[in-house]
Every structure is written in C-alpha cells, then in structure tokens.
PDB file of C-alpha atoms in Angstrom:
ATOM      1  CA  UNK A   1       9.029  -2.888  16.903  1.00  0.00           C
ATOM      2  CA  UNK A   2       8.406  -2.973  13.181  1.00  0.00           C
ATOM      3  CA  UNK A   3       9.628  -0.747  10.147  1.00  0.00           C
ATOM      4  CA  UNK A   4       7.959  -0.465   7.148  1.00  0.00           C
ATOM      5  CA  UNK A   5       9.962   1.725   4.869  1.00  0.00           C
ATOM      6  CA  UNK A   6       7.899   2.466   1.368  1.00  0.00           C
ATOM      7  CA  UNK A   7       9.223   3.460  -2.151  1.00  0.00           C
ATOM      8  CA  UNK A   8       7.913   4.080  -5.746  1.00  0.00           C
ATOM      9  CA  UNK A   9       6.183   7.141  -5.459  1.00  0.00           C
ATOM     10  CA  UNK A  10       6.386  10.001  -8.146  1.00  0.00           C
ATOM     11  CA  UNK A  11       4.639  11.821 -11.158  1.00  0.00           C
ATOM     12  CA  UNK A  12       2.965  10.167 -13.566  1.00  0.00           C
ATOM     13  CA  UNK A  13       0.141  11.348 -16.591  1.00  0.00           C
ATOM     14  CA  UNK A  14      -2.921   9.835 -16.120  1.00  0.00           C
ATOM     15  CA  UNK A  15      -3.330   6.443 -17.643  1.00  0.00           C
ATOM     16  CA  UNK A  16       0.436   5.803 -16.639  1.00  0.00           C
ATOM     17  CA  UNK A  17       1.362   3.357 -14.171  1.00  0.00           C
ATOM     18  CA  UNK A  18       4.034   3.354 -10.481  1.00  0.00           C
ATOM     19  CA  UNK A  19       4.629   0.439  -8.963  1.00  0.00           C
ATOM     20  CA  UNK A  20       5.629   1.026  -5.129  1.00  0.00           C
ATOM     21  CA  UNK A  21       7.205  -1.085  -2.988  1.00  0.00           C
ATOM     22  CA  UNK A  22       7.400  -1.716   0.849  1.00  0.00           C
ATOM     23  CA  UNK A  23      10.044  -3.177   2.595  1.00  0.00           C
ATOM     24  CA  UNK A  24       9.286  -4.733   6.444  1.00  0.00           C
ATOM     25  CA  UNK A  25      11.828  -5.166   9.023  1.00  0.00           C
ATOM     26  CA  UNK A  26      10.641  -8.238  10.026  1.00  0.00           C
ATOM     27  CA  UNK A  27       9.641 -11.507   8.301  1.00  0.00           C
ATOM     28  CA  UNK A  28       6.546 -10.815   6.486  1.00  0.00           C
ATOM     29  CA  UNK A  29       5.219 -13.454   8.048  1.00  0.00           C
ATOM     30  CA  UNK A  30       4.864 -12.065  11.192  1.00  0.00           C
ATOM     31  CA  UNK A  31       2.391 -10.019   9.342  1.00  0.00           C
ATOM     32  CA  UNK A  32      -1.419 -11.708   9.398  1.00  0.00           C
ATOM     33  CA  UNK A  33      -2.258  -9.101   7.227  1.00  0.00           C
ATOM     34  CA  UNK A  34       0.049  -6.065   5.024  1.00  0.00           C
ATOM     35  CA  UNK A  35      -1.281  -3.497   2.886  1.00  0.00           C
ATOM     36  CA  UNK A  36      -1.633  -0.209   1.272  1.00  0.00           C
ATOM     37  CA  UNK A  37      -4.045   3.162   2.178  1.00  0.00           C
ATOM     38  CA  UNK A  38      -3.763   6.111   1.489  1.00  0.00           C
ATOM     39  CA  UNK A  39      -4.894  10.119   2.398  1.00  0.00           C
ATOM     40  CA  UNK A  40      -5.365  13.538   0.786  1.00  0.00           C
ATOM     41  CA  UNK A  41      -5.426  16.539   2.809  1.00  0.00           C
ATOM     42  CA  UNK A  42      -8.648  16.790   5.151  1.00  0.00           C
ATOM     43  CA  UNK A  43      -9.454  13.612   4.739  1.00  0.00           C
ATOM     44  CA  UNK A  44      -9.938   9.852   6.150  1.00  0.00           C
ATOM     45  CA  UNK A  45      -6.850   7.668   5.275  1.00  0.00           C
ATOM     46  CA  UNK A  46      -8.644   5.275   3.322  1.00  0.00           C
ATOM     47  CA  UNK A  47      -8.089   1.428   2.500  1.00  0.00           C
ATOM     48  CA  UNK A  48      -6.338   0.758  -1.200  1.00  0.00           C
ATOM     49  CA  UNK A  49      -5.973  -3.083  -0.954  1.00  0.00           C
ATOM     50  CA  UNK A  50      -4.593  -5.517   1.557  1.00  0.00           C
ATOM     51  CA  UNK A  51      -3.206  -8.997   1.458  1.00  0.00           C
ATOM     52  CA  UNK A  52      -2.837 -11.797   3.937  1.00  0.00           C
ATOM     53  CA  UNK A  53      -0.471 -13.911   4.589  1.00  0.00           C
ATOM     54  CA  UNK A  54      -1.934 -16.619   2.651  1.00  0.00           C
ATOM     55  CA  UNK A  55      -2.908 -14.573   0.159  1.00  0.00           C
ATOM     56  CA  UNK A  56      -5.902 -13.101  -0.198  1.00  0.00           C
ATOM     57  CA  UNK A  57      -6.504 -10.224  -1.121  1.00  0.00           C
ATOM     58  CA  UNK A  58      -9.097  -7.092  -0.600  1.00  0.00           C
ATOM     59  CA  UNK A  59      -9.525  -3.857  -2.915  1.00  0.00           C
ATOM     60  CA  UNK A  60     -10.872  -0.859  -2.233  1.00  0.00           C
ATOM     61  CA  UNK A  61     -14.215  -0.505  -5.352  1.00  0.00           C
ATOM     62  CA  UNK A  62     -12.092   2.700  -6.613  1.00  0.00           C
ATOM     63  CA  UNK A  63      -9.062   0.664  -7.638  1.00  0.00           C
ATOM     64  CA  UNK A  64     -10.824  -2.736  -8.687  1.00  0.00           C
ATOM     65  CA  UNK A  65      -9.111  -4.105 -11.984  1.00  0.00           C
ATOM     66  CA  UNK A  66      -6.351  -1.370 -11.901  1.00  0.00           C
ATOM     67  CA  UNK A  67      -4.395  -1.958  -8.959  1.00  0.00           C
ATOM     68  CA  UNK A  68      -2.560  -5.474  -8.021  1.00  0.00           C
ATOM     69  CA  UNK A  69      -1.241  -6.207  -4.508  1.00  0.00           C
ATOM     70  CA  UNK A  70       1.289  -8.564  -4.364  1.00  0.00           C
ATOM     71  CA  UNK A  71       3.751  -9.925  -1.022  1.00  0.00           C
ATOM     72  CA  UNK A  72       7.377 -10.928  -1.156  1.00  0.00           C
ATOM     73  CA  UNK A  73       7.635 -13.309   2.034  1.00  0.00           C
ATOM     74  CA  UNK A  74      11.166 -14.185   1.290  1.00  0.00           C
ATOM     75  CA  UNK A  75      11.902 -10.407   0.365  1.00  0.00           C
ATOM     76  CA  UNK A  76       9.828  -9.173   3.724  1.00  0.00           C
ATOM     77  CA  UNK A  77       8.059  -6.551   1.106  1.00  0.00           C
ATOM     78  CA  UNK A  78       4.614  -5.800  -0.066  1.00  0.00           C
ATOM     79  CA  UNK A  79       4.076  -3.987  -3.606  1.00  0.00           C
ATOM     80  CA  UNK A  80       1.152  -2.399  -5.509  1.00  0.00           C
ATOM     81  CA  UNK A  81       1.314  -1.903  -8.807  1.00  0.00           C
ATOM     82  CA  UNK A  82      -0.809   0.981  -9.973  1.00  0.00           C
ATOM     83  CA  UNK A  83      -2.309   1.006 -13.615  1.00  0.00           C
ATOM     84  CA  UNK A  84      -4.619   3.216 -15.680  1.00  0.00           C
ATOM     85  CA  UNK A  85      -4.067   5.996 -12.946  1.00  0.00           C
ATOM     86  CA  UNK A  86      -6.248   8.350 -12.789  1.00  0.00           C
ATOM     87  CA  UNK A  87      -6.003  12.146 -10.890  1.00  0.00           C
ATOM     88  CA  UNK A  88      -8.071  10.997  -8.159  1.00  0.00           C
ATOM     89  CA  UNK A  89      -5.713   8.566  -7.565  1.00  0.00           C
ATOM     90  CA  UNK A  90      -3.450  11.562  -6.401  1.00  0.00           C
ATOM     91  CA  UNK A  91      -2.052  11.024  -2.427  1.00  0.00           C
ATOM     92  CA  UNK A  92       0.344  10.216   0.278  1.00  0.00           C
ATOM     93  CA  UNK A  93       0.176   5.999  -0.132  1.00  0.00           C
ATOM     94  CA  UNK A  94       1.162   4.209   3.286  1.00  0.00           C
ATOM     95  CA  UNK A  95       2.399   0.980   3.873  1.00  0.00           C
ATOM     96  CA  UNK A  96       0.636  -0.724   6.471  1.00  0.00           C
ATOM     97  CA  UNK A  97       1.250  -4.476   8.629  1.00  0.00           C
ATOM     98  CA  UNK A  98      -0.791  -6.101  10.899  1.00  0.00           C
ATOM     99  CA  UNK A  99       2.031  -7.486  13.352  1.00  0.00           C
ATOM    100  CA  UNK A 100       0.337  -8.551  17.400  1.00  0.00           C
ATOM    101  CA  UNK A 101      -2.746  -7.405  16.728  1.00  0.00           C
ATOM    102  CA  UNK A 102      -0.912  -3.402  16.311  1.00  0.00           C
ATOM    103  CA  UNK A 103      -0.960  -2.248  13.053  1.00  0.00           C
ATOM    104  CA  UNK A 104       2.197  -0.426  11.968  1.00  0.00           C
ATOM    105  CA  UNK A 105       2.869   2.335   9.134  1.00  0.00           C
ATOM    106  CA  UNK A 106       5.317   3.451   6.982  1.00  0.00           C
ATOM    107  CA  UNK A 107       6.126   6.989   6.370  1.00  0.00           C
ATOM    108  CA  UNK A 108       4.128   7.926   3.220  1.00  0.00           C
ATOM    109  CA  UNK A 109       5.172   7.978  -0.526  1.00  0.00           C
ATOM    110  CA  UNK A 110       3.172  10.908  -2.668  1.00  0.00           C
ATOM    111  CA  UNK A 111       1.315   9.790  -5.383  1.00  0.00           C
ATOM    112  CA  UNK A 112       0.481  12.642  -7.980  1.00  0.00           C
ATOM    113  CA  UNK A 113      -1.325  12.229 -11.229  1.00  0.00           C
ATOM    114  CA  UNK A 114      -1.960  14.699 -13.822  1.00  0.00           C
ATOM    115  CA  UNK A 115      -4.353  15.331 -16.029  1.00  0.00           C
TER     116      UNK A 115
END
C-alpha cells in the first residue's frame, strides 16, 4: 500500500509562483517513476511532468520552461515548482507514483490562478 499525501496548493495572481510538495510513504525509490497531473471539471486528468528515479524528467508542452520537477529520495517526496502561472494553469494537482507496476494518487491540492 502506498500514500502519497500532497501540499502547496493555494491562490496566487497570475505570473506568481506555488511550489507543492508530495510526501510518499514509502522510499521513493520504490517508485520507477513519480509525478504530477492534474484535472478541471469535465475533463481528462492530464500529465504536468514526471520524473524517474534516475532522473529524468518529462513535461507536459503547456508547462515547458515554467514548471520544474524535482525528487527528494532521502525525503521520500516529489515537488513542482510552478512559475509564471498563468489562469489556465487553474486545477486540482495530484501526486502520482509508479510503485509494482500500480500507479498510486494522492488526494488533490487546488491550484487557482487569477487574472
């Protein structure tokens, strides 16, 4: 069983930044892979970025040169720091770790930018 228990979310004005933060209940890595989506109402949840455990890394085009995912393997956490936000950048972000060949979420943090 894995927890993934997320944190950082809030209001900002767009061009502001939020960094959010995921914490894993397990050693990160367990995790091949860990990353971030996210969904708006009556849509797709749709991939933000992921990182392996080595390290790379894969961004959705949207958030190219804004957003930065990083891992903590000592700290079992994944983070994503959000820059030049925009209001389309508004959602519910979840945490997300490949663990066994399951993937596993967290519960959600909103994300809400105005304009």
């Amino acid at each position: 069983q894995v927890q993934l228990v997320e944190s950082g979310g809030g209001l900002v004005q767009a061009g502001g930044s939020l960094r959010l933060s995921c914490v894993a209940s397990r050693s990160a890595f367990s995790f091949n892979r860990m990353g971030w989506y996210r969904q708006v109402p009556g849509k797709q949840r749709e991939l933000v970025a992921t990182i392996t455990t080595g390290g790379s890394t894969n961004y959705a085009d949207s958030v190219k040169g804004r957003f930065t995912i990083s891992r903590d393997n000592a700290k079992n956490s994944v983070d994503l720091q959000m820059n030049s936000l925009k209001p389309e950048d508004t959602a519910v972000y979840y945490c997300t770790a490949l663990y066994y060949g399951s993937n596993y979420w967290g519960q959600g943090t909103q994300v809400t930018v105005s304009s």
